[in-house]
Amino acid sequence: MNKKLCLGAFMRPISLHTAWWRHPNAAPQANFDFPIIKDLVRKLEDACFDAVFLADHLAVMNMPTNALKRSGTITSFEPLTLLSALAACTTNIGLIATGTTSYEEPYLTARRFASLDHLSSGRAGWNIVTTVNTEAAYNFGLESARLHAERYERAGEFFKVVTGLWDGWADDALLMDKESGIFFDPEKIKPLNHKGKYFSVKGPLNIARPVQGWPVIALAGASDAARQMAAESADLVFGNARTIETARSFYKDVKTRAIAAGRNPDHLKILPANQVYVAATREEAYRKKQVMDDLVHVDSNLPNLSLKLGVDVSGFDLDKPLPDIPETEQSKGHQREWIALAQREGLTVRELAKRAAGSGIGEMIGTPSEVADQMEEWLLTEACDGFMMVFHSAPDGYDDFTSMVVPELQRRGLFRTRYEGGTLRDTIGLPRPDSRVD
Amino acid sequence: MNKKLCLGAFMRPISLHTAWWRHPNAAPQANFDFPIIKDLVRKLEDACFDAVFLADHLAVMNMPTNALKRSGTITSFEPLTLLSALAACTTNIGLIATGTTSYEEPYLTARRFASLDHLSSGRAGWNIVTTVNTEAAYNFGLESARLHAERYERAGEFFKVVTGLWDGWADDALLMDKESGIFFDPEKIKPLNHKGKYFSVKGPLNIARPVQGWPVIALAGASDAARQMAAESADLVFGNARTIETARSFYKDVKTRAIAAGRNPDHLKILPANQVYVAATREEAYRKKQVMDDLVHVDSNLPNLSLKLGVDVSGFDLDKPLPDIPETEQSKGHQREWIALAQREGLTVRELAKRAAGSGIGEMIGTPSEVADQMEEWLLTEACDGFMMVFHSAPDGYDDFTSMVVPELQRRGLFRTRYEGGTLRDTIGLPRPDSRVD
Ligand SMILES: Cc1cc2nc3c(=O)[nH]c(=O)nc-3n(C[C@H](O)[C@H](O)[C@H](O)COP(=O)(O)O)c2cc1C
Ligand SMILES: Cc1cc2nc3c(=O)[nH]c(=O)nc-3n(C[C@H](O)[C@H](O)[C@H](O)COP(=O)(O)O)c2cc1C
């Protein structure tokens, strides 16, 4: 059997491109309009996407007002409520929500994802994040975000509690026998009795084991701690490589760690973010990109770069190379990549800021067959197992990709032409974890 | 204009009757089956109900195994995910979820209810609870539930933060001007900068002000602190009076407090829980009740009573009157009512336990016109502004009420025959709070 692509769609916001909402065909409120989002997701389901993915940030982003007021993400739906509504309007596509381990309670997280998994007949996924931004900390009684190491230690314990709660139910605990009046078998539901450094949780959960055993587990960290956690625990890893070489080395690193952790590396799918500009001709594709990038106001560029680097760049000389930047707790992974990019290409701060303008993520540009060539090369040379697609605008970015690139991938046998049914784990080709109670 | 009834439906669980799932026509998994719940809610929407209401408990109930294993509520959907899915399948009916102030973060609660309100075009409601049961405390790192006074103090601050976050956005903050590239007016979104005893929350919220300004606020406490909070802050008060006299005195007390707090008492609707058995003849209605009560196993009775009284009654002599019971922190309100019932009617422990068997809530039994007579009397003599209906079984309890009682209430002009459109606040007749930013 051919290796096939796994395709997710980055749906919160509608696009990571700063100017997506200014596209001539865009409904600027798309990020916050349920009927529009529903139509986009149905389009992705018609194109047989594995899943939609909702990123999440627990605060209004910390940017200078001049940039912030231009951002289309000031308001958006909360991921689990939005995905639950979408569950009721779709049949096959996976529904992956970001959930933080820093400001939630594991009992509530376990329960909400189990609830989404049951509502959707087994299509839920949980993207585990530790939430780096300080602005979020201020909304939860802290004066700054926790340190990187503590965030990941806490995330590890959080994950242990959540999966322990899911596994506290046997799959066949419910009897529902009207005759005897016995609803469930008490031997098949066990308390967790977890007492750890960060959490103390008795259990059991007040909802049955998820349809998938565990919802699909995703992780999107770049640092050592995050890669290790992904290798040990994730089903999907969202990456952010801008070149095939970076992608290959990330792929190799994480898969090697997975093997060392005793896992089958095929059960961990690595999906770099990817923004595609596609058209009948290469020139037209580049023109589409130009249209989008020209819509980005200069005020939006510098704060974007500050975010990537984890330091405020507004005081830097724009026409000099990037000065030395101290390693910060905010974002070790991102920071390293952006410094490397500036050095590799000898960019000034202004030029580097322009790169951060669109979305700062990997791009593929060209005709349907040129884009498919690149995707195929990434897949077949172990740079990825698929992609987390970011669309530059809506509906155009969505329509372009589903109408031009997907059929080409399907013709090449690189992507499914219909769903086989079953759960999101079945669709992606992931095993179902066993319960700890039988 | 005639005074009209406000009708809510208690939907989690499907019924409070211990044996609802054993009814011959019941699907025993109804509480945990989305298509079934969707059909029931659509039935209620066809009958023009104001809202469905989802209770919530953050733990598996603490009952002896012998009783617990007979309970159909061991598993159920989490309220906000379920209501979001229902929002996508309905148009007019209100969607009220219980949310605790003891184990959630106010930033997240404000955001999730705002998200549901936007997803449903203004049909969300929040039933504020402080979560009395100790079993829940164990799932959140505590060794016991917080004391009653502390719970309500914390609830007050929680409510202040949540509403402050909703009011941190002007209603017209979003500009979405493609031409200038300005998405929102930064003058119209303000941080909260709350620093209090329990919470410290900067804000602003990362979602626009709810469609309704504030989702409808419900409260269901019985104690002095709860009544006072309801009188000051709630739009709906869920009560649990078993007699019209108790209901009238509760009604008078809460409305008087509302007036003292400077509110228009018509803007606070009091809805006692009410379980109806209705049939073409009174005998048949009583037979329906008998069928249900006979399905309750004796093992289910005593723990139900223990819950109501907040003490373990399993050691009591079943054929003697209730011994003296110390006032506990668990549930001052409930406890008082049940002790009064035993004294008023001179019941033994066994007899009192039988009363706790079904659901322990107020009942109306008879022909459609007899039931409508009682509901009318309660409405017109200031015992209530409507009811929070509990159905004894599904689909029968739902079908009986919507096909027999609702048309009779409509004939009498006591209940709407169609929705007027608009938000849940519009449907119920509640004002829309102004934002603090304009
Ligand atoms: C594709 C992708 C999506 C991400 N989505 C989120 C998100 O929704 N919320 C969030 O707080 N962080 C998100 N992140 C950030 C990562 O979780 C992580 O914190 C960041 O990459 C820094 O890496 P580190 O935590 O390993 O230092 C995302 C990262 C990538 C590459
Ligand atoms: C109709 C009704 C519904 C209720 N729903 C819930 C609920 O969903 N979750 C919960 O923890 N408590 C619920 N309660 C309990 C109340 O919130 C309250 O804690 C209880 O009545 C004890 O009163 P007190 O808190 O004033 O002492 C409900 C009470 C009533 C009467």
PDB file of N, CA, C and O in Angstrom, chain A residues 22-24 26 32 56-57 68-70 75 78 81 84 104 111-112 115 118 138-139 141 178-180 183-184 200 202-203 206 208, chain B residues 22-24 26 32 56-57 68-70 75 78 81 84 104 111-112 115 118 138-139 141 178-180 183-184 200 202-203 206 208:
ATOM      1  N   ARG A  22      -8.891  40.670   4.764  1.00  0.00           N
ATOM      2  CA  ARG A  22      -8.975  41.790   3.819  1.00  0.00           C
ATOM      3  C   ARG A  22      -9.051  41.333   2.372  1.00  0.00           C
ATOM      4  O   ARG A  22      -9.198  42.163   1.462  1.00  0.00           O
ATOM      5  N   HIS A  23      -8.938  40.056   2.127  1.00  0.00           N
ATOM      6  CA  HIS A  23      -9.046  39.544   0.760  1.00  0.00           C
ATOM      7  C   HIS A  23     -10.375  40.004   0.153  1.00  0.00           C
ATOM      8  O   HIS A  23     -11.401  40.003   0.832  1.00  0.00           O
ATOM      9  N   PRO A  24     -10.357  40.401  -1.138  1.00  0.00           N
ATOM     10  CA  PRO A  24     -11.594  40.931  -1.749  1.00  0.00           C
ATOM     11  C   PRO A  24     -12.799  39.996  -1.596  1.00  0.00           C
ATOM     12  O   PRO A  24     -13.917  40.471  -1.415  1.00  0.00           O
ATOM     13  N   ALA A  26     -13.202  37.756   0.829  1.00  0.00           N
ATOM     14  CA  ALA A  26     -13.373  37.263   2.203  1.00  0.00           C
ATOM     15  C   ALA A  26     -14.541  37.943   2.904  1.00  0.00           C
ATOM     16  O   ALA A  26     -14.795  39.131   2.703  1.00  0.00           O
ATOM     17  N   PHE A  32     -15.643  34.331  13.058  1.00  0.00           N
ATOM     18  CA  PHE A  32     -16.582  34.450  14.168  1.00  0.00           C
ATOM     19  C   PHE A  32     -18.020  34.335  13.677  1.00  0.00           C
ATOM     20  O   PHE A  32     -18.942  34.915  14.220  1.00  0.00           O
ATOM     21  N   ASP A  56      -5.529  27.701  19.968  1.00  0.00           N
ATOM     22  CA  ASP A  56      -6.182  28.450  21.041  1.00  0.00           C
ATOM     23  C   ASP A  56      -5.191  29.255  21.850  1.00  0.00           C
ATOM     24  O   ASP A  56      -4.096  28.792  22.158  1.00  0.00           O
ATOM     25  N   HIS A  57      -5.620  30.452  22.205  1.00  0.00           N
ATOM     26  CA  HIS A  57      -4.804  31.344  23.030  1.00  0.00           C
ATOM     27  C   HIS A  57      -5.723  31.971  24.052  1.00  0.00           C
ATOM     28  O   HIS A  57      -6.806  32.416  23.716  1.00  0.00           O
ATOM     29  N   LEU A  68      -2.437  45.349  16.795  1.00  0.00           N
ATOM     30  CA  LEU A  68      -3.560  44.555  17.292  1.00  0.00           C
ATOM     31  C   LEU A  68      -4.863  44.926  16.609  1.00  0.00           C
ATOM     32  O   LEU A  68      -5.652  44.052  16.224  1.00  0.00           O
ATOM     33  N   LYS A  69      -5.088  46.218  16.428  1.00  0.00           N
ATOM     34  CA  LYS A  69      -6.376  46.656  15.876  1.00  0.00           C
ATOM     35  C   LYS A  69      -6.584  46.200  14.427  1.00  0.00           C
ATOM     36  O   LYS A  69      -7.672  46.321  13.879  1.00  0.00           O
ATOM     37  N   ARG A  70      -5.520  45.682  13.823  1.00  0.00           N
ATOM     38  CA  ARG A  70      -5.604  45.171  12.453  1.00  0.00           C
ATOM     39  C   ARG A  70      -5.778  43.652  12.409  1.00  0.00           C
ATOM     40  O   ARG A  70      -5.852  43.058  11.333  1.00  0.00           O
ATOM     41  N   THR A  75     -11.611  38.379  18.277  1.00  0.00           N
ATOM     42  CA  THR A  75     -12.740  37.598  18.780  1.00  0.00           C
ATOM     43  C   THR A  75     -12.794  36.278  18.041  1.00  0.00           C
ATOM     44  O   THR A  75     -12.555  36.221  16.831  1.00  0.00           O
ATOM     45  N   GLU A  78     -14.757  29.727  21.334  1.00  0.00           N
ATOM     46  CA  GLU A  78     -13.954  28.837  22.164  1.00  0.00           C
ATOM     47  C   GLU A  78     -13.953  27.467  21.466  1.00  0.00           C
ATOM     48  O   GLU A  78     -14.984  27.019  20.968  1.00  0.00           O
ATOM     49  N   THR A  81     -16.628  24.407  22.324  1.00  0.00           N
ATOM     50  CA  THR A  81     -18.019  24.707  21.987  1.00  0.00           C
ATOM     51  C   THR A  81     -18.193  24.736  20.465  1.00  0.00           C
ATOM     52  O   THR A  81     -19.149  24.171  19.933  1.00  0.00           O
ATOM     53  N   SER A  84     -18.099  21.203  19.043  1.00  0.00           N
ATOM     54  CA  SER A  84     -19.320  20.452  19.373  1.00  0.00           C
ATOM     55  C   SER A  84     -20.444  20.825  18.419  1.00  0.00           C
ATOM     56  O   SER A  84     -21.208  19.962  17.966  1.00  0.00           O
ATOM     57  N   GLU A 104      -6.178  24.865  33.089  1.00  0.00           N
ATOM     58  CA  GLU A 104      -7.408  24.082  33.205  1.00  0.00           C
ATOM     59  C   GLU A 104      -7.231  23.041  34.306  1.00  0.00           C
ATOM     60  O   GLU A 104      -6.117  22.778  34.751  1.00  0.00           O
ATOM     61  N   ARG A 111     -13.147  15.291  30.839  1.00  0.00           N
ATOM     62  CA  ARG A 111     -14.572  15.154  30.636  1.00  0.00           C
ATOM     63  C   ARG A 111     -15.030  15.833  29.346  1.00  0.00           C
ATOM     64  O   ARG A 111     -15.836  15.290  28.590  1.00  0.00           O
ATOM     65  N   ARG A 112     -14.529  17.047  29.089  1.00  0.00           N
ATOM     66  CA  ARG A 112     -14.985  17.770  27.895  1.00  0.00           C
ATOM     67  C   ARG A 112     -14.564  17.064  26.609  1.00  0.00           C
ATOM     68  O   ARG A 112     -15.332  16.976  25.658  1.00  0.00           O
ATOM     69  N   SER A 115     -16.656  14.106  26.173  1.00  0.00           N
ATOM     70  CA  SER A 115     -17.991  14.502  25.736  1.00  0.00           C
ATOM     71  C   SER A 115     -17.993  14.784  24.227  1.00  0.00           C
ATOM     72  O   SER A 115     -18.867  14.297  23.497  1.00  0.00           O
ATOM     73  N   HIS A 118     -17.848  11.495  22.326  1.00  0.00           N
ATOM     74  CA  HIS A 118     -19.130  10.793  22.243  1.00  0.00           C
ATOM     75  C   HIS A 118     -20.112  11.533  21.334  1.00  0.00           C
ATOM     76  O   HIS A 118     -20.822  10.903  20.545  1.00  0.00           O
ATOM     77  N   TYR A 138      -1.823  36.433  33.088  1.00  0.00           N
ATOM     78  CA  TYR A 138      -2.516  37.521  33.798  1.00  0.00           C
ATOM     79  C   TYR A 138      -4.015  37.259  33.964  1.00  0.00           C
ATOM     80  O   TYR A 138      -4.652  37.860  34.817  1.00  0.00           O
ATOM     81  N   ASN A 139      -4.563  36.421  33.107  1.00  0.00           N
ATOM     82  CA  ASN A 139      -5.998  36.139  33.211  1.00  0.00           C
ATOM     83  C   ASN A 139      -6.302  35.026  34.201  1.00  0.00           C
ATOM     84  O   ASN A 139      -7.458  34.695  34.443  1.00  0.00           O
ATOM     85  N   GLY A 141      -4.555  34.718  37.390  1.00  0.00           N
ATOM     86  CA  GLY A 141      -4.005  34.978  38.723  1.00  0.00           C
ATOM     87  C   GLY A 141      -2.496  34.905  38.841  1.00  0.00           C
ATOM     88  O   GLY A 141      -1.959  34.982  39.937  1.00  0.00           O
ATOM     89  N   LYS A 178     -32.882  -3.188  31.787  1.00  0.00           N
ATOM     90  CA  LYS A 178     -34.156  -2.739  32.358  1.00  0.00           C
ATOM     91  C   LYS A 178     -34.750  -3.781  33.287  1.00  0.00           C
ATOM     92  O   LYS A 178     -35.361  -3.451  34.307  1.00  0.00           O
ATOM     93  N   GLU A 179     -34.590  -5.032  32.923  1.00  0.00           N
ATOM     94  CA  GLU A 179     -35.210  -6.123  33.671  1.00  0.00           C
ATOM     95  C   GLU A 179     -34.724  -6.141  35.124  1.00  0.00           C
ATOM     96  O   GLU A 179     -35.517  -6.053  36.061  1.00  0.00           O
ATOM     97  N   SER A 180     -33.410  -6.211  35.303  1.00  0.00           N
ATOM     98  CA  SER A 180     -32.857  -6.273  36.658  1.00  0.00           C
ATOM     99  C   SER A 180     -32.749  -4.888  37.289  1.00  0.00           C
ATOM    100  O   SER A 180     -32.573  -4.768  38.498  1.00  0.00           O
ATOM    101  N   PHE A 183     -27.872  -0.571  35.947  1.00  0.00           N
ATOM    102  CA  PHE A 183     -27.458   0.280  34.841  1.00  0.00           C
ATOM    103  C   PHE A 183     -26.018   0.014  34.424  1.00  0.00           C
ATOM    104  O   PHE A 183     -25.688   0.059  33.251  1.00  0.00           O
ATOM    105  N   PHE A 184     -25.153  -0.206  35.407  1.00  0.00           N
ATOM    106  CA  PHE A 184     -23.751  -0.480  35.034  1.00  0.00           C
ATOM    107  C   PHE A 184     -23.132  -1.448  36.037  1.00  0.00           C
ATOM    108  O   PHE A 184     -23.646  -1.656  37.136  1.00  0.00           O
ATOM    109  N   SER A 200      -4.380  16.496  42.447  1.00  0.00           N
ATOM    110  CA  SER A 200      -4.875  15.448  43.305  1.00  0.00           C
ATOM    111  C   SER A 200      -6.309  15.184  42.845  1.00  0.00           C
ATOM    112  O   SER A 200      -7.170  16.057  42.960  1.00  0.00           O
ATOM    113  N   LYS A 202      -9.423  12.243  42.476  1.00  0.00           N
ATOM    114  CA  LYS A 202      -9.904  10.929  42.889  1.00  0.00           C
ATOM    115  C   LYS A 202     -10.551  10.146  41.737  1.00  0.00           C
ATOM    116  O   LYS A 202     -10.291   8.984  41.543  1.00  0.00           O
ATOM    117  N   GLY A 203     -11.429  10.792  40.977  1.00  0.00           N
ATOM    118  CA  GLY A 203     -12.184  10.059  39.971  1.00  0.00           C
ATOM    119  C   GLY A 203     -13.226   9.191  40.625  1.00  0.00           C
ATOM    120  O   GLY A 203     -13.421   9.288  41.838  1.00  0.00           O
ATOM    121  N   ASN A 206     -17.194  11.173  35.344  1.00  0.00           N
ATOM    122  CA  ASN A 206     -18.657  11.010  35.247  1.00  0.00           C
ATOM    123  C   ASN A 206     -19.137  10.970  33.793  1.00  0.00           C
ATOM    124  O   ASN A 206     -20.208  11.457  33.463  1.00  0.00           O
ATOM    125  N   ALA A 208     -18.623   8.119  30.268  1.00  0.00           N
ATOM    126  CA  ALA A 208     -18.064   6.838  29.825  1.00  0.00           C
ATOM    127  C   ALA A 208     -16.760   7.037  29.053  1.00  0.00           C
ATOM    128  O   ALA A 208     -16.478   8.117  28.538  1.00  0.00           O
TER     129      ALA A 208
ATOM    130  N   ARG B  22     -36.055   2.791  33.054  1.00  0.00           N
ATOM    131  CA  ARG B  22     -36.661   1.453  33.040  1.00  0.00           C
ATOM    132  C   ARG B  22     -38.074   1.459  32.458  1.00  0.00           C
ATOM    133  O   ARG B  22     -38.700   0.400  32.326  1.00  0.00           O
ATOM    134  N   HIS B  23     -38.592   2.623  32.139  1.00  0.00           N
ATOM    135  CA  HIS B  23     -39.930   2.696  31.539  1.00  0.00           C
ATOM    136  C   HIS B  23     -39.966   1.821  30.286  1.00  0.00           C
ATOM    137  O   HIS B  23     -39.010   1.800  29.507  1.00  0.00           O
ATOM    138  N   PRO B  24     -41.076   1.092  30.082  1.00  0.00           N
ATOM    139  CA  PRO B  24     -41.128   0.174  28.930  1.00  0.00           C
ATOM    140  C   PRO B  24     -40.795   0.845  27.594  1.00  0.00           C
ATOM    141  O   PRO B  24     -40.159   0.232  26.737  1.00  0.00           O
ATOM    142  N   ALA B  26     -38.869   3.535  27.224  1.00  0.00           N
ATOM    143  CA  ALA B  26     -37.647   4.351  27.292  1.00  0.00           C
ATOM    144  C   ALA B  26     -36.480   3.674  26.586  1.00  0.00           C
ATOM    145  O   ALA B  26     -36.341   2.447  26.625  1.00  0.00           O
ATOM    146  N   PHE B  32     -27.497   9.682  27.212  1.00  0.00           N
ATOM    147  CA  PHE B  32     -26.142   9.688  26.669  1.00  0.00           C
ATOM    148  C   PHE B  32     -26.157   9.365  25.187  1.00  0.00           C
ATOM    149  O   PHE B  32     -25.226   8.792  24.649  1.00  0.00           O
ATOM    150  N   ASP B  56     -25.757  19.926  36.512  1.00  0.00           N
ATOM    151  CA  ASP B  56     -24.403  19.397  36.391  1.00  0.00           C
ATOM    152  C   ASP B  56     -23.803  19.074  37.747  1.00  0.00           C
ATOM    153  O   ASP B  56     -23.976  19.814  38.707  1.00  0.00           O
ATOM    154  N   HIS B  57     -23.099  17.955  37.768  1.00  0.00           N
ATOM    155  CA  HIS B  57     -22.417  17.530  38.990  1.00  0.00           C
ATOM    156  C   HIS B  57     -21.045  17.055  38.584  1.00  0.00           C
ATOM    157  O   HIS B  57     -20.903  16.326  37.624  1.00  0.00           O
ATOM    158  N   LEU B  68     -26.092   3.141  43.485  1.00  0.00           N
ATOM    159  CA  LEU B  68     -25.428   3.790  42.363  1.00  0.00           C
ATOM    160  C   LEU B  68     -25.553   2.982  41.079  1.00  0.00           C
ATOM    161  O   LEU B  68     -25.827   3.531  40.005  1.00  0.00           O
ATOM    162  N   LYS B  69     -25.378   1.672  41.204  1.00  0.00           N
ATOM    163  CA  LYS B  69     -25.375   0.838  39.985  1.00  0.00           C
ATOM    164  C   LYS B  69     -26.743   0.812  39.297  1.00  0.00           C
ATOM    165  O   LYS B  69     -26.852   0.337  38.171  1.00  0.00           O
ATOM    166  N   ARG B  70     -27.756   1.345  39.963  1.00  0.00           N
ATOM    167  CA  ARG B  70     -29.097   1.424  39.375  1.00  0.00           C
ATOM    168  C   ARG B  70     -29.394   2.795  38.780  1.00  0.00           C
ATOM    169  O   ARG B  70     -30.482   3.027  38.243  1.00  0.00           O
ATOM    170  N   THR B  75     -23.168   8.190  33.447  1.00  0.00           N
ATOM    171  CA  THR B  75     -22.491   8.833  32.322  1.00  0.00           C
ATOM    172  C   THR B  75     -23.427   9.858  31.700  1.00  0.00           C
ATOM    173  O   THR B  75     -24.624   9.621  31.585  1.00  0.00           O
ATOM    174  N   GLU B  78     -21.077  16.509  28.916  1.00  0.00           N
ATOM    175  CA  GLU B  78     -20.760  17.745  29.629  1.00  0.00           C
ATOM    176  C   GLU B  78     -21.692  18.834  29.054  1.00  0.00           C
ATOM    177  O   GLU B  78     -21.902  18.899  27.830  1.00  0.00           O
ATOM    178  N   THR B  81     -20.657  21.391  25.941  1.00  0.00           N
ATOM    179  CA  THR B  81     -20.448  20.725  24.653  1.00  0.00           C
ATOM    180  C   THR B  81     -21.797  20.238  24.102  1.00  0.00           C
ATOM    181  O   THR B  81     -22.092  20.428  22.918  1.00  0.00           O
ATOM    182  N   SER B  84     -23.870  23.175  22.819  1.00  0.00           N
ATOM    183  CA  SER B  84     -23.322  23.714  21.569  1.00  0.00           C
ATOM    184  C   SER B  84     -23.755  22.857  20.386  1.00  0.00           C
ATOM    185  O   SER B  84     -24.101  23.379  19.321  1.00  0.00           O
ATOM    186  N   GLU B 104     -14.020  26.154  38.530  1.00  0.00           N
ATOM    187  CA  GLU B 104     -13.674  26.670  37.199  1.00  0.00           C
ATOM    188  C   GLU B 104     -12.928  27.988  37.360  1.00  0.00           C
ATOM    189  O   GLU B 104     -12.927  28.597  38.424  1.00  0.00           O
ATOM    190  N   ARG B 111     -15.821  33.056  28.834  1.00  0.00           N
ATOM    191  CA  ARG B 111     -15.561  32.832  27.424  1.00  0.00           C
ATOM    192  C   ARG B 111     -16.453  31.729  26.839  1.00  0.00           C
ATOM    193  O   ARG B 111     -17.001  31.872  25.748  1.00  0.00           O
ATOM    194  N   ARG B 112     -16.618  30.632  27.575  1.00  0.00           N
ATOM    195  CA  ARG B 112     -17.414  29.525  27.038  1.00  0.00           C
ATOM    196  C   ARG B 112     -18.876  29.912  26.894  1.00  0.00           C
ATOM    197  O   ARG B 112     -19.525  29.567  25.905  1.00  0.00           O
ATOM    198  N   SER B 115     -19.223  32.135  24.018  1.00  0.00           N
ATOM    199  CA  SER B 115     -19.105  31.356  22.784  1.00  0.00           C
ATOM    200  C   SER B 115     -20.438  30.671  22.465  1.00  0.00           C
ATOM    201  O   SER B 115     -20.931  30.746  21.330  1.00  0.00           O
ATOM    202  N   HIS B 118     -22.919  33.235  21.191  1.00  0.00           N
ATOM    203  CA  HIS B 118     -22.723  33.610  19.781  1.00  0.00           C
ATOM    204  C   HIS B 118     -23.094  32.457  18.842  1.00  0.00           C
ATOM    205  O   HIS B 118     -23.726  32.675  17.817  1.00  0.00           O
ATOM    206  N   TYR B 138     -13.047  16.213  45.820  1.00  0.00           N
ATOM    207  CA  TYR B 138     -11.943  15.252  45.668  1.00  0.00           C
ATOM    208  C   TYR B 138     -11.365  15.239  44.258  1.00  0.00           C
ATOM    209  O   TYR B 138     -10.236  14.787  44.049  1.00  0.00           O
ATOM    210  N   ASN B 139     -12.146  15.671  43.285  1.00  0.00           N
ATOM    211  CA  ASN B 139     -11.641  15.670  41.902  1.00  0.00           C
ATOM    212  C   ASN B 139     -10.860  16.938  41.559  1.00  0.00           C
ATOM    213  O   ASN B 139     -10.327  17.072  40.466  1.00  0.00           O
ATOM    214  N   GLY B 141      -8.528  18.476  43.947  1.00  0.00           N
ATOM    215  CA  GLY B 141      -7.438  18.733  44.869  1.00  0.00           C
ATOM    216  C   GLY B 141      -7.847  19.137  46.275  1.00  0.00           C
ATOM    217  O   GLY B 141      -6.986  19.479  47.080  1.00  0.00           O
ATOM    218  N   LYS B 178     -12.333  46.575   5.662  1.00  0.00           N
ATOM    219  CA  LYS B 178     -11.298  46.048   4.763  1.00  0.00           C
ATOM    220  C   LYS B 178     -10.458  47.164   4.163  1.00  0.00           C
ATOM    221  O   LYS B 178      -9.250  47.013   3.954  1.00  0.00           O
ATOM    222  N   GLU B 179     -11.105  48.270   3.869  1.00  0.00           N
ATOM    223  CA  GLU B 179     -10.440  49.367   3.189  1.00  0.00           C
ATOM    224  C   GLU B 179      -9.258  49.898   4.017  1.00  0.00           C
ATOM    225  O   GLU B 179      -8.119  49.927   3.554  1.00  0.00           O
ATOM    226  N   SER B 180      -9.535  50.295   5.260  1.00  0.00           N
ATOM    227  CA  SER B 180      -8.473  50.856   6.106  1.00  0.00           C
ATOM    228  C   SER B 180      -7.635  49.754   6.746  1.00  0.00           C
ATOM    229  O   SER B 180      -6.557  50.021   7.267  1.00  0.00           O
ATOM    230  N   PHE B 183      -9.576  46.331  12.105  1.00  0.00           N
ATOM    231  CA  PHE B 183     -10.564  45.304  12.437  1.00  0.00           C
ATOM    232  C   PHE B 183     -11.466  45.726  13.581  1.00  0.00           C
ATOM    233  O   PHE B 183     -12.642  45.423  13.596  1.00  0.00           O
ATOM    234  N   PHE B 184     -10.888  46.399  14.585  1.00  0.00           N
ATOM    235  CA  PHE B 184     -11.744  46.842  15.700  1.00  0.00           C
ATOM    236  C   PHE B 184     -11.229  48.155  16.258  1.00  0.00           C
ATOM    237  O   PHE B 184     -10.088  48.551  16.009  1.00  0.00           O
ATOM    238  N   SER B 200      -7.711  37.005  40.274  1.00  0.00           N
ATOM    239  CA  SER B 200      -6.969  38.130  39.752  1.00  0.00           C
ATOM    240  C   SER B 200      -6.988  37.952  38.237  1.00  0.00           C
ATOM    241  O   SER B 200      -6.412  37.008  37.702  1.00  0.00           O
ATOM    242  N   LYS B 202      -6.906  39.960  34.440  1.00  0.00           N
ATOM    243  CA  LYS B 202      -6.639  41.210  33.730  1.00  0.00           C
ATOM    244  C   LYS B 202      -7.648  41.492  32.610  1.00  0.00           C
ATOM    245  O   LYS B 202      -8.146  42.592  32.479  1.00  0.00           O
ATOM    246  N   GLY B 203      -7.956  40.493  31.802  1.00  0.00           N
ATOM    247  CA  GLY B 203      -8.793  40.753  30.642  1.00  0.00           C
ATOM    248  C   GLY B 203      -8.019  41.518  29.583  1.00  0.00           C
ATOM    249  O   GLY B 203      -6.815  41.728  29.740  1.00  0.00           O
ATOM    250  N   ASN B 206     -11.185  37.348  25.109  1.00  0.00           N
ATOM    251  CA  ASN B 206     -10.837  37.172  23.689  1.00  0.00           C
ATOM    252  C   ASN B 206     -12.026  36.699  22.853  1.00  0.00           C
ATOM    253  O   ASN B 206     -11.880  35.930  21.902  1.00  0.00           O
ATOM    254  N   ALA B 208     -16.040  38.488  21.590  1.00  0.00           N
ATOM    255  CA  ALA B 208     -16.898  39.683  21.635  1.00  0.00           C
ATOM    256  C   ALA B 208     -17.990  39.540  22.692  1.00  0.00           C
ATOM    257  O   ALA B 208     -18.326  38.438  23.126  1.00  0.00           O
TER     258      ALA B 208
END
